[in-house]
Coordinates of C-alpha atoms and ligand atoms in Angstrom, one line a residue:
Chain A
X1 CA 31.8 -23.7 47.4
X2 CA 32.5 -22.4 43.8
X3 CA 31.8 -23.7 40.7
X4 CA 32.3 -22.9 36.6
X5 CA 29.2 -23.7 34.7
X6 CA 28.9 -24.1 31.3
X7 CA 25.2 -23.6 30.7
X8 CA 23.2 -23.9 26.8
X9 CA 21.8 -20.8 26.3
X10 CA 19.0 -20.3 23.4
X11 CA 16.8 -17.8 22.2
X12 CA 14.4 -19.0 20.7
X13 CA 13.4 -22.8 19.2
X14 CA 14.7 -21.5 15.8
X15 CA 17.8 -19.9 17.1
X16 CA 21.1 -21.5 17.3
X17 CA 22.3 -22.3 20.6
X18 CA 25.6 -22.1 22.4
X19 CA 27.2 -23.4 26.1
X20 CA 28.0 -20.0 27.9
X21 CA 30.8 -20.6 30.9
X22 CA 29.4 -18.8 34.4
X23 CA 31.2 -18.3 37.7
X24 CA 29.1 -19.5 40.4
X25 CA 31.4 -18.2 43.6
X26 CA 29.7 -18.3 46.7
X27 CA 27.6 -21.8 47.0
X28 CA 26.6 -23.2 50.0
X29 CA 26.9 -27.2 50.2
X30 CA 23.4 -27.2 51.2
X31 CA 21.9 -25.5 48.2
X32 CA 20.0 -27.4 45.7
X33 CA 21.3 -27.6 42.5
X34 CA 18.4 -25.1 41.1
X35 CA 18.9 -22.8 44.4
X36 CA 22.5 -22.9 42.7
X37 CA 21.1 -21.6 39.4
X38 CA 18.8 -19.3 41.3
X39 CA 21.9 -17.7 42.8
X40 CA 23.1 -17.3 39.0
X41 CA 20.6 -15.5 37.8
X42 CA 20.5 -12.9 40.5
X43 CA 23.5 -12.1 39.6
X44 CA 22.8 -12.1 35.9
X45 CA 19.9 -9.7 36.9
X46 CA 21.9 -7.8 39.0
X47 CA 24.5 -7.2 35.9
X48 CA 21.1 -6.2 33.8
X49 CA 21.7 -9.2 31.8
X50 CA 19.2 -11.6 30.6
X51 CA 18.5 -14.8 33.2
X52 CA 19.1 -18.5 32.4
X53 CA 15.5 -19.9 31.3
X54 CA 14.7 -23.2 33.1
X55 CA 11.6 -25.1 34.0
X56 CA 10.6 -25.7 37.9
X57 CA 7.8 -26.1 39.6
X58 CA 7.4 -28.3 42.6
X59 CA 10.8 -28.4 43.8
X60 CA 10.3 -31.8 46.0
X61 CA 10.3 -34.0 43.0
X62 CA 7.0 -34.8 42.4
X63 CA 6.4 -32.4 39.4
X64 CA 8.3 -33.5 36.8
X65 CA 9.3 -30.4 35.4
X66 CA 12.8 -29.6 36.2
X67 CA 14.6 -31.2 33.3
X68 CA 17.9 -30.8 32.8
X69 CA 21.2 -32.4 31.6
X70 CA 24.0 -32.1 34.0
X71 CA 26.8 -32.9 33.3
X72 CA 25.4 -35.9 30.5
X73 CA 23.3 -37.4 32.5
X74 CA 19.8 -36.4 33.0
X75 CA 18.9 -35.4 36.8
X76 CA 22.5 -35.2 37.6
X77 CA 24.9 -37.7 38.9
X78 CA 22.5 -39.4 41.6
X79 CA 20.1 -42.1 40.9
X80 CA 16.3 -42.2 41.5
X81 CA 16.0 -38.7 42.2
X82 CA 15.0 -35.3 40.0
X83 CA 17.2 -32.2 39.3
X84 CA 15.6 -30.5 42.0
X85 CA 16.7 -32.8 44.8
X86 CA 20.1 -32.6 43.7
X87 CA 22.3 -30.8 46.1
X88 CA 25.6 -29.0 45.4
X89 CA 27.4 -31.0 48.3
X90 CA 27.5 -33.9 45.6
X91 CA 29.6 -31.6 43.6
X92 CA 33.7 -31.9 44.3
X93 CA 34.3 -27.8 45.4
X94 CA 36.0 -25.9 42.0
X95 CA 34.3 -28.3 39.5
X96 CA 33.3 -27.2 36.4
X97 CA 29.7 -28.6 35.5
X98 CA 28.0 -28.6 32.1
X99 CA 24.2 -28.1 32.0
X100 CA 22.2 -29.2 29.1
X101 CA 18.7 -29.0 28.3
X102 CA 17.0 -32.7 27.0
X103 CA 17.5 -33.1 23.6
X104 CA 14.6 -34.8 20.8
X105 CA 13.3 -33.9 18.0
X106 CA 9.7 -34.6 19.9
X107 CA 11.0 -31.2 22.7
X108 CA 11.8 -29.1 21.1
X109 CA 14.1 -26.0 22.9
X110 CA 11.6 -22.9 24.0
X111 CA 14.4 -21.0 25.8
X112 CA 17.7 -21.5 27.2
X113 CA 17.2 -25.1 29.0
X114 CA 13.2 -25.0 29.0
X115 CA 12.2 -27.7 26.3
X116 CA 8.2 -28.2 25.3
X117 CA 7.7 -31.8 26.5
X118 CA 3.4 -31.4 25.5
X119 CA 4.6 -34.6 22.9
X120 CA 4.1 -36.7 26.2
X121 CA 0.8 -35.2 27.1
X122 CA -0.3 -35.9 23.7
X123 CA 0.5 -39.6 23.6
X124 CA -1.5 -39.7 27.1
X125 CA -4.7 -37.9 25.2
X126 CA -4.3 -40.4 22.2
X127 CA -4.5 -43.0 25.0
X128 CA -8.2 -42.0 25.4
X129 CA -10.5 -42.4 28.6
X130 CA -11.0 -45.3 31.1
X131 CA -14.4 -46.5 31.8
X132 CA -15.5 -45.1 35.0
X133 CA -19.0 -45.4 35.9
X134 CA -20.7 -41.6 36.4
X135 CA -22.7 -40.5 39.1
X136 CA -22.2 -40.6 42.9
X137 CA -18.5 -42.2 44.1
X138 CA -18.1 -45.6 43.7
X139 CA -17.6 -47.0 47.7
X140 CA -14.5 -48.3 48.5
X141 CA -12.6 -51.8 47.5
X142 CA -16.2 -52.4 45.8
X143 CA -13.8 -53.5 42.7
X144 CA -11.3 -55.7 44.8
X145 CA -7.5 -55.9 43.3
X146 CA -5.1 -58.3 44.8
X147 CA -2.3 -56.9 46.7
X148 CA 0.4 -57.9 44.2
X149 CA -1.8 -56.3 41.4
X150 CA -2.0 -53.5 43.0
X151 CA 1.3 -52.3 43.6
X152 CA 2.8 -53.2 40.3
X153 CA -0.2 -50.7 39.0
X154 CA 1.8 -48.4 42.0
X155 CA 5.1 -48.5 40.3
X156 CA 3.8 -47.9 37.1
X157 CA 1.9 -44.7 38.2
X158 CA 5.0 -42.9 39.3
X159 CA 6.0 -42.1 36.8
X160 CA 6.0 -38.0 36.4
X161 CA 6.6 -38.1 33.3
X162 CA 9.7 -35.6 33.1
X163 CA 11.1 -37.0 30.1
X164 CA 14.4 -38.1 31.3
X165 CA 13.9 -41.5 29.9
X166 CA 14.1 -39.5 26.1
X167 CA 16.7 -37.6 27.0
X168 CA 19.3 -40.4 28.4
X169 CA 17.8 -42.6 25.0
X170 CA 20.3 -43.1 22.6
X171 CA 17.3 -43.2 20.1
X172 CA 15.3 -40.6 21.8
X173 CA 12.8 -43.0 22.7
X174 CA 9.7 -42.5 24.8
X175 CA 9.3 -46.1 25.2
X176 CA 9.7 -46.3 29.2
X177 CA 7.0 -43.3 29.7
X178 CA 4.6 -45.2 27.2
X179 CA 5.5 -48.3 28.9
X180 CA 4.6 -46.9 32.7
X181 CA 1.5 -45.2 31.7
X182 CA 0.2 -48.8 29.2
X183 CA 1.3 -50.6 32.4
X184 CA -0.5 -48.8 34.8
X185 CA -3.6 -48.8 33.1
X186 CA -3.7 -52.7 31.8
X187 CA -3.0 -53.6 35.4
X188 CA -6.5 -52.0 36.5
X189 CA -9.8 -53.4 36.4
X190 CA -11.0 -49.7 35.7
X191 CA -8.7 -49.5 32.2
X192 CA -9.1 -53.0 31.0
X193 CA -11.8 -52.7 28.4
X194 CA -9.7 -50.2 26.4
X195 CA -6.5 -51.9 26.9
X196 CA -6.0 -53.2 23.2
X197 CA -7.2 -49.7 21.7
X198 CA -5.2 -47.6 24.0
X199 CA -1.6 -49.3 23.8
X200 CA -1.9 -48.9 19.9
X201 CA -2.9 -45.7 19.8
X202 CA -0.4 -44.7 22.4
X203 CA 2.4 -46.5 20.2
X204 CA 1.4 -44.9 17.3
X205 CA 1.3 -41.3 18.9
X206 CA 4.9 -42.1 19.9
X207 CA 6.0 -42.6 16.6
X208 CA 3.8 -39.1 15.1
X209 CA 6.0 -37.1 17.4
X210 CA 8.7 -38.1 16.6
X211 CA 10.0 -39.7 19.1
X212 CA 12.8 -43.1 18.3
X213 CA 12.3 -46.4 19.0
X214 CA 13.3 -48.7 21.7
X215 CA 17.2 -50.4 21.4
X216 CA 16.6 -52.0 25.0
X217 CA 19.6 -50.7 25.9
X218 CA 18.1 -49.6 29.7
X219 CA 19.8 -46.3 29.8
X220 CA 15.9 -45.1 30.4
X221 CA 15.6 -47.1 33.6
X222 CA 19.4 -46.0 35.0
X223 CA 18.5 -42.3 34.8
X224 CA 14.4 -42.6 36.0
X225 CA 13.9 -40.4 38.6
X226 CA 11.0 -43.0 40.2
X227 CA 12.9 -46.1 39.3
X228 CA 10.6 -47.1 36.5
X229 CA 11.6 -51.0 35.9
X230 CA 11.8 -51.3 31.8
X231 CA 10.0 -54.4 33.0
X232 CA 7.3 -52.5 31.8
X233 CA 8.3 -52.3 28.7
X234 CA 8.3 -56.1 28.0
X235 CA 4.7 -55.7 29.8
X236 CA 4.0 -52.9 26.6
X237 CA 5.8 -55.0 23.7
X238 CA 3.5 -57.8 25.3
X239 CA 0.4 -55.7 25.2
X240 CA 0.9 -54.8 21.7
X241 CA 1.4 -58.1 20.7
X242 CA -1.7 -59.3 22.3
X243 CA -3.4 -56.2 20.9
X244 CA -2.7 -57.2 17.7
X245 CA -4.5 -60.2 18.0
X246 CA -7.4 -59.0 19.7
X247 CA -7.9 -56.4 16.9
X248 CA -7.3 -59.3 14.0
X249 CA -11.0 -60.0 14.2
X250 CA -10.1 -63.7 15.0
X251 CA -12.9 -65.3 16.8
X252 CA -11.6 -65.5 20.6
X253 CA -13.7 -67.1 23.8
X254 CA -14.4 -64.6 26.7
X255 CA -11.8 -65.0 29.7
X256 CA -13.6 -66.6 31.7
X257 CA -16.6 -68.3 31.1
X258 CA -18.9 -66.0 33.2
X259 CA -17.6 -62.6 31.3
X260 CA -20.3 -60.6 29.2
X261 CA -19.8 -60.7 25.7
X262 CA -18.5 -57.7 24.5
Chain B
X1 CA 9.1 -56.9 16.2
X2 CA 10.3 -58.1 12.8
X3 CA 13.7 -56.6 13.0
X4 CA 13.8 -59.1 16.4
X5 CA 12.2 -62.0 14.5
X6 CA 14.3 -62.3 11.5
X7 CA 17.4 -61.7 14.2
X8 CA 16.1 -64.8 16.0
X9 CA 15.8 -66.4 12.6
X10 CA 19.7 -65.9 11.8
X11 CA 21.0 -66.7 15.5
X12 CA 19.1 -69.8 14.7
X13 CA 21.1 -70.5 11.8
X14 CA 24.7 -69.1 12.8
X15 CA 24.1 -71.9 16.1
X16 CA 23.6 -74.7 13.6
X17 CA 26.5 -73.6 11.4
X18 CA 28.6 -73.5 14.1
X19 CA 27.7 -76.8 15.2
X20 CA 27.9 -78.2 11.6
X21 CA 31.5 -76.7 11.1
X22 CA 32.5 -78.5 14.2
X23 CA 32.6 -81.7 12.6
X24 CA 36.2 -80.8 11.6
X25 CA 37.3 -82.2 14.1
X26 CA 36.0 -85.7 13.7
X27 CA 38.1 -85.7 10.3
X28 CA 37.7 -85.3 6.6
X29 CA 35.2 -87.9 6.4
X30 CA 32.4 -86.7 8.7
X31 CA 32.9 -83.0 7.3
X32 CA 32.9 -83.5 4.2
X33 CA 30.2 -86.4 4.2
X34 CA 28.2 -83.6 5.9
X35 CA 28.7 -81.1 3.2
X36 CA 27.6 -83.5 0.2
X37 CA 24.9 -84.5 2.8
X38 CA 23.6 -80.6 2.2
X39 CA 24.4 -80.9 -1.7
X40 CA 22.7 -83.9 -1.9
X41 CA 19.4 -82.4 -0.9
X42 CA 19.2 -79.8 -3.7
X43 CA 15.9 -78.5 -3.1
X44 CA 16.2 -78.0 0.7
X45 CA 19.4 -76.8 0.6
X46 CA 18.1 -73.8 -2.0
X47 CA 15.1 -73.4 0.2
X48 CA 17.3 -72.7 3.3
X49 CA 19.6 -70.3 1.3
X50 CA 16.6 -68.3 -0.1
X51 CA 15.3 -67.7 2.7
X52 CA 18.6 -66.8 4.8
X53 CA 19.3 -64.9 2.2
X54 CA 15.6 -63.2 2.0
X55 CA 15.7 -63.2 6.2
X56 CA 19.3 -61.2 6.0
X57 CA 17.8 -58.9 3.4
X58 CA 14.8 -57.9 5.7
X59 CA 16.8 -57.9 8.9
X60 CA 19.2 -55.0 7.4
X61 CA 16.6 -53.2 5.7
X62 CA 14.8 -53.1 8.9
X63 CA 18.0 -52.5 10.7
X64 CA 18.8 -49.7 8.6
X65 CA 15.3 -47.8 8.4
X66 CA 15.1 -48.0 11.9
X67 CA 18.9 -46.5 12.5
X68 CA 17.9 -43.8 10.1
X69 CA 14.6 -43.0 12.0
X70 CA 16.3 -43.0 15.4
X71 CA 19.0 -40.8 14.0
X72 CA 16.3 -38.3 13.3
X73 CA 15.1 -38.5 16.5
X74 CA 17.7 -36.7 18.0
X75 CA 19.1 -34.2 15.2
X76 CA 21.0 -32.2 17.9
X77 CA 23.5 -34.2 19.5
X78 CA 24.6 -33.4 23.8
X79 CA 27.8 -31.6 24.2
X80 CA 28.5 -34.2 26.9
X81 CA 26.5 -37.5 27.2
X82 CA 27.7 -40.0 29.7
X83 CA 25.9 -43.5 29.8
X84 CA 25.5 -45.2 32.9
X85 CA 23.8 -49.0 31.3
X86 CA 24.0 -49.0 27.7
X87 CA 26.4 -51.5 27.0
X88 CA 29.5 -50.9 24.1
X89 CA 27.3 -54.1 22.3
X90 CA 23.9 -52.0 22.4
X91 CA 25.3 -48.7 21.0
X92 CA 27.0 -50.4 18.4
X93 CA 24.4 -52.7 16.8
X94 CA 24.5 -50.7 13.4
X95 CA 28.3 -50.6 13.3
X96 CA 28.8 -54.3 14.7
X97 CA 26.1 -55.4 11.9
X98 CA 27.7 -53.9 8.7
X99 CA 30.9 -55.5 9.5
X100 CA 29.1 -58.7 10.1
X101 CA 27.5 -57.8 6.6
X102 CA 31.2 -57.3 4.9
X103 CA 32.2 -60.7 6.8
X104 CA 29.5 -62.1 5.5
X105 CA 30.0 -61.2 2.4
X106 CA 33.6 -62.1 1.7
X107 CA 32.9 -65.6 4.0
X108 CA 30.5 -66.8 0.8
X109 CA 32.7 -65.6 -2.0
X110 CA 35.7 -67.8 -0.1
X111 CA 34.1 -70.8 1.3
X112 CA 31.1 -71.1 -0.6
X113 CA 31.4 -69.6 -4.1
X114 CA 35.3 -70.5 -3.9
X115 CA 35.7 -66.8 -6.4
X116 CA 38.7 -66.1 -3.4
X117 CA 41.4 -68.5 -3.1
X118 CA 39.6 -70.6 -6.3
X119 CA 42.5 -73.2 -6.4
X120 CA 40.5 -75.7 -3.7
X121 CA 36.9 -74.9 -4.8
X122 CA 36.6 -78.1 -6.3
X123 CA 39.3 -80.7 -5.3
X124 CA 38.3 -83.6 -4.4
X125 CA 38.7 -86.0 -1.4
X126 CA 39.8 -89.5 -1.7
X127 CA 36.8 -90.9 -1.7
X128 CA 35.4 -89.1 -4.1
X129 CA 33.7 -85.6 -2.0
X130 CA 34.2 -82.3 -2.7
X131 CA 37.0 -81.6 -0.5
X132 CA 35.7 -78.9 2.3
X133 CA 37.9 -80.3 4.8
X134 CA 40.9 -79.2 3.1
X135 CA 39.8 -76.3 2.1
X136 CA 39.0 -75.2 5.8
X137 CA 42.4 -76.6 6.7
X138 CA 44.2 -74.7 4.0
X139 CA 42.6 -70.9 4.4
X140 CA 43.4 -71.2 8.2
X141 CA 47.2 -71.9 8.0
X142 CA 47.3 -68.3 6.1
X143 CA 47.9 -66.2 8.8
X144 CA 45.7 -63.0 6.9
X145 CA 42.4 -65.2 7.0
X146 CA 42.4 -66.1 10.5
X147 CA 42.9 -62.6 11.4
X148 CA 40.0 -61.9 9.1
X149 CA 37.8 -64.3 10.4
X150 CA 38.6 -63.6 13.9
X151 CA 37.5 -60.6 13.5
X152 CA 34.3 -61.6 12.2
X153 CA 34.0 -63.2 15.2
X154 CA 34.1 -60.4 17.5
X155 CA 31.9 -58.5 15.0
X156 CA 29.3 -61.8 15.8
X157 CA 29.8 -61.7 19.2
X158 CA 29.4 -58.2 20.0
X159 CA 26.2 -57.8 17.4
X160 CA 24.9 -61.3 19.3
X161 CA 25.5 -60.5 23.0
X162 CA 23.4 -57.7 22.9
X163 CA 20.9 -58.9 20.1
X164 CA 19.5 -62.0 22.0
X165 CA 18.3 -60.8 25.3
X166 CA 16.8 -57.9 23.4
X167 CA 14.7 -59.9 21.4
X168 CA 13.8 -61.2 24.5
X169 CA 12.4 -58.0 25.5
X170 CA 11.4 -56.9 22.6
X171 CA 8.9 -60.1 22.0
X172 CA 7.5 -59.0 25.4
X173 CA 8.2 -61.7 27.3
X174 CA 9.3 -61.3 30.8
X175 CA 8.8 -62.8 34.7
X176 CA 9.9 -61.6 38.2
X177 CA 12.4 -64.7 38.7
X178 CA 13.6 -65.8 35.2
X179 CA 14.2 -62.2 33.4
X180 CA 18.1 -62.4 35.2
X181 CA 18.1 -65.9 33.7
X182 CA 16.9 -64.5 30.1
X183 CA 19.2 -61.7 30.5
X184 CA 22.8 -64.1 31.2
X185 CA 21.2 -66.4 27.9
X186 CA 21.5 -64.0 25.6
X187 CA 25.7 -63.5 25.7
X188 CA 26.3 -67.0 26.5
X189 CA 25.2 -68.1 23.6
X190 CA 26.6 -65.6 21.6
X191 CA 29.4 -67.1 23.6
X192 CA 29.1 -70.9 22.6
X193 CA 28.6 -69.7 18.8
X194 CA 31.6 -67.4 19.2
X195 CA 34.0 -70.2 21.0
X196 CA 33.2 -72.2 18.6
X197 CA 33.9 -70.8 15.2
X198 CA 37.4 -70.0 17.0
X199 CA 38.2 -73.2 17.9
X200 CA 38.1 -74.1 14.3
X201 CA 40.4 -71.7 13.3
X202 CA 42.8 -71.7 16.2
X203 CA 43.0 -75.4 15.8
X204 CA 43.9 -74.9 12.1
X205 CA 46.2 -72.4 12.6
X206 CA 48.4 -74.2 15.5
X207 CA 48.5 -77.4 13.7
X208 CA 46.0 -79.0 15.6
X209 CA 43.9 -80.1 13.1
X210 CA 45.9 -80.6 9.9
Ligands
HEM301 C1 24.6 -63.3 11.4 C2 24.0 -62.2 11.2 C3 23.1 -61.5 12.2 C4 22.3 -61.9 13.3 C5 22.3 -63.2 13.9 C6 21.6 -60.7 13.8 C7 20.8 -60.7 14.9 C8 20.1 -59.6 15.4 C9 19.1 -59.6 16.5 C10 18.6 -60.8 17.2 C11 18.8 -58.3 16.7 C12 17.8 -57.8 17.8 C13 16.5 -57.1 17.4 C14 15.9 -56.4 18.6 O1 16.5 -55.8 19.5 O2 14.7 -56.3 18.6 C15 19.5 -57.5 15.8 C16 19.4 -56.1 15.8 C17 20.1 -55.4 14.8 N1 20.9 -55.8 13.8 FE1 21.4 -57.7 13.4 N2 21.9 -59.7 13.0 C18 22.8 -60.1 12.0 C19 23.3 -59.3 11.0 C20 23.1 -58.0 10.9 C21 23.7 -57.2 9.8 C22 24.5 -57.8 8.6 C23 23.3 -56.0 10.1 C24 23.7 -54.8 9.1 C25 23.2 -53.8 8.8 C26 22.6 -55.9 11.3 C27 22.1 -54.8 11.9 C28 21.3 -54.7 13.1 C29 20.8 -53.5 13.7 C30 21.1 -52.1 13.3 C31 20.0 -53.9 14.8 C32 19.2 -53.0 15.7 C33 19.9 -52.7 17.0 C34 19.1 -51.7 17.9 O3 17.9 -52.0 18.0 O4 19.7 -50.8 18.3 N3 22.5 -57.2 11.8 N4 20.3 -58.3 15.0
SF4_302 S1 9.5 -43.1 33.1 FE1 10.8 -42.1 34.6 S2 12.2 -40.8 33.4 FE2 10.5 -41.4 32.0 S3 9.0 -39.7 32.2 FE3 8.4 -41.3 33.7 S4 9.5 -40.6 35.6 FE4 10.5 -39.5 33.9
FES303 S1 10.6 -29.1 40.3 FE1 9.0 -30.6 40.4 S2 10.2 -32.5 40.2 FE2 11.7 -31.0 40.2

């Protein structure tokens, strides 16, 4: 197969940046898409010229770091998968495809199409610990969760957070990552006792970096490589609510009546 | 959170308008006994306009801190960038709200101030009310105002059929079973308002209601 790519290329985060048109002529159908762009930049190297920067790791879609705009949509035309497990056999032969990296104020461009997503790392630190008890490891199902429980804290947690759900935001928002990772957590015994604390502080770290805020307009959920349900961000608007009136100092009664005061 | 409340506050409102308006249809005397039903309550009536009014003010300077902030969030715009949910009504909701805010604007000065069109502002009726019945019948048979107003009404429904079911979301409620039901409720009633306020003028303007 052969293809025309028009591919962002970038020097630095203060340099401008431009779309660069590439020849990609022999492809095989069974190549995935960054196999495609490893074939470019052999022959980029081969020609002594500089090769296309762009972020990999895993390569099976569990990473989270391949992260680019194809086309404009994040992770390519196919749903619930990541750029990696695109293949070129997607593509119609002779198409011209345009390649992006995400764009937010919050990532800012290293190189070419590698973007500094450590924003999302942050708003997990501002999250803060969960209470786990130290010493020798607990035994299992001592803390029983139901089943139902369970795997909504399953959905949550797969998120990878790549940072697709910015990139396809109108607003840039970080919202469904927040959501996922406030989700997970409040669905746990283990990260109940922070829960109030954690989803304001993760809200507020959201808005430090600079990230937009959430339209509901679900083009987060459409491009999610794990099929994040913004479900979970009604579950986070929720939490924040109820956050707000845990930390308003208004006298409450314990959940049940057997609880510890806390 | 606020930007959803004081939404919620003015769908609230633009529903019982609607509603109120219909009573054109049941003839001079129930309209216009409704409208001097409103006057006649001076104190209420003032209440509920300073606090639409203070409601509107909030919504848009919410509305338009927020666009400005999401704006910035993104200062380098894609070459390409295809959606594949967002609806038209969701990417729009700054654009479909100023020309609700322009509607707005020229739908007091007409009907409620009377400083457009001044010749009806304050005829009377027979027996003795101000005359809002006419006055609705006269603007629609100019063909210019009921292409005006129609057009506020697609402004309305667009800024509504998106706006409802996200406040929904946005207050954080949600369920397994009902969110489909929550989702449909949101343009319907956008919808019902919309259908509505069209009926009044399409019946105007065809003769229907004279
Ligand atoms: C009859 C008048 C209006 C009603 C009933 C109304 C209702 C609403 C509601 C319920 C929301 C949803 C809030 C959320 O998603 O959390 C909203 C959002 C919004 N409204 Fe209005 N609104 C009205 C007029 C206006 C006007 C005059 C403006 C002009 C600036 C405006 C601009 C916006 C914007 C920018 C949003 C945010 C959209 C987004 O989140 O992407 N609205 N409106
Ligand atoms: S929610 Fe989905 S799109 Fe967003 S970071 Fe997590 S896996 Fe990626
Ligand atoms: S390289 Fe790890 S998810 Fe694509």
């Amino acid at each position: 197969m052969k293809f025309t790519l028009n591919i962002w290329r970038q020097n630095g985060p203060d340099e401008r940046g431009r779309l660069i048109t590439y020849e990609a002529p022999d492809v095989s159908p069974g190549m995935s898409f960054l196999e495609m762009l490893d074939g470019v930049n052999q022959r980029l190297l081969g020609n002594g010229e500089e090769p296309v920067a762009f972020e990999q790791d895993c390569r099976e879609g569990i990473c989270g770091s391949c992260s680019l705009v194809i086309n404009g949509i994040p992770h390519g035309p196919d749903q619930g998968i990541t750029t990696c497990q695109l293949y070129m056999r997607r593509f119609s032969d002779g198409a011209s495809i345009t390649i992006e990296p995400w764009r937010a104020k919050a990532f800012p461009i290293l190189k070419d199409l590698v973007v500094d997503r450590s924003a999302l790392d942050r708003i997990m630190q501002a999250g803060g610990y969960i209470s786990v008890n130290t010493g020798g490891a607990v035994d299992g199902n001592v803390i029983l969760i139901g089943k139902d429980q369970a795997e909504t804290a399953m959905d949550a947690a797969s998120c990878i957070g790549c940072g697709a759900c910015v990139a396809a935001c109108k607003n840039a928002s970080a919202m469904l990552y927040v959501a996922a990772k406030v989700s997970h957590l409040a669905t746990l015994p283990q990260g109940r006792p922070e829960r109030a604390r954690r989803v304001s502080a993760m809200l507020e770290a959201m808005d430090r970096e600079g990230f937009g805020s959430c339209g509901n307009q679900y083009e987060c959920e459409a491009v999610c490589p794990k099929n994040i349900s913004t479900r979970f961000i009604a579950n986070l608007n929720h939490e924040y609510l109820r956050a707000g009136i845990v930390e308003s100092g208004l006298p409450s009664e314990p959940e049940s009546p057997h609880a510890e005061s806390s | 959170m606020g930007l959803a409340m004081t939404g919620l506050g003015l769908v609230v409102f633009v529903v019982f308008h609607m509603l109120g308006n219909l009573q054109l249809f049941e003839g001079p005397h129930a309209l216009n006994g409704y409208a001097a039903f409103l006057r006649d309550m001076p104190i209420a009536l003032w209440a509920a306009r300073i606090g639409l009014l203070s409601m509107a003010a909030l919504h848009i300077g919410l509305a338009l801190q927020l666009s400005m902030r999401n704006r910035r969030a993104r200062p380098v715009e894609y070459t390409i960038h295809r959606y594949r949910h967002a609806s038209i009504a969701s990417r729009t909701m700054a654009i479909s709200g100023m020309a609700l805010l322009l509607f707005v604007g020229f739908h007091l000065l007409h009907l409620t101030a009377g400083v457009i069109d001044p010749g009806f502002a304050d005829r009377r009726d027979p027996e003795g009310y101000r005359d809002v019945y006419g006055k609705v019948v006269h603007a629609f048979q100019n063909p210019f105002m009921v292409v005006l107003y129609l057009a506020g009404q697609l402004g309305l429904g667009l800024h509504l059929s998106h706006a409802i079911a996200s406040s929904v979301q946005t207050m954080g409620f949600e369920h397994a079973a009902l969110n489909r039901l929550l989702k449909a409720f949101g343009p319907v009633i956008g919808l019902i308002v919309v259908l509505g306020n069209v009926a009044i003028i399409l019946a105007v303007f065809l003769g229907i209601v004279r």
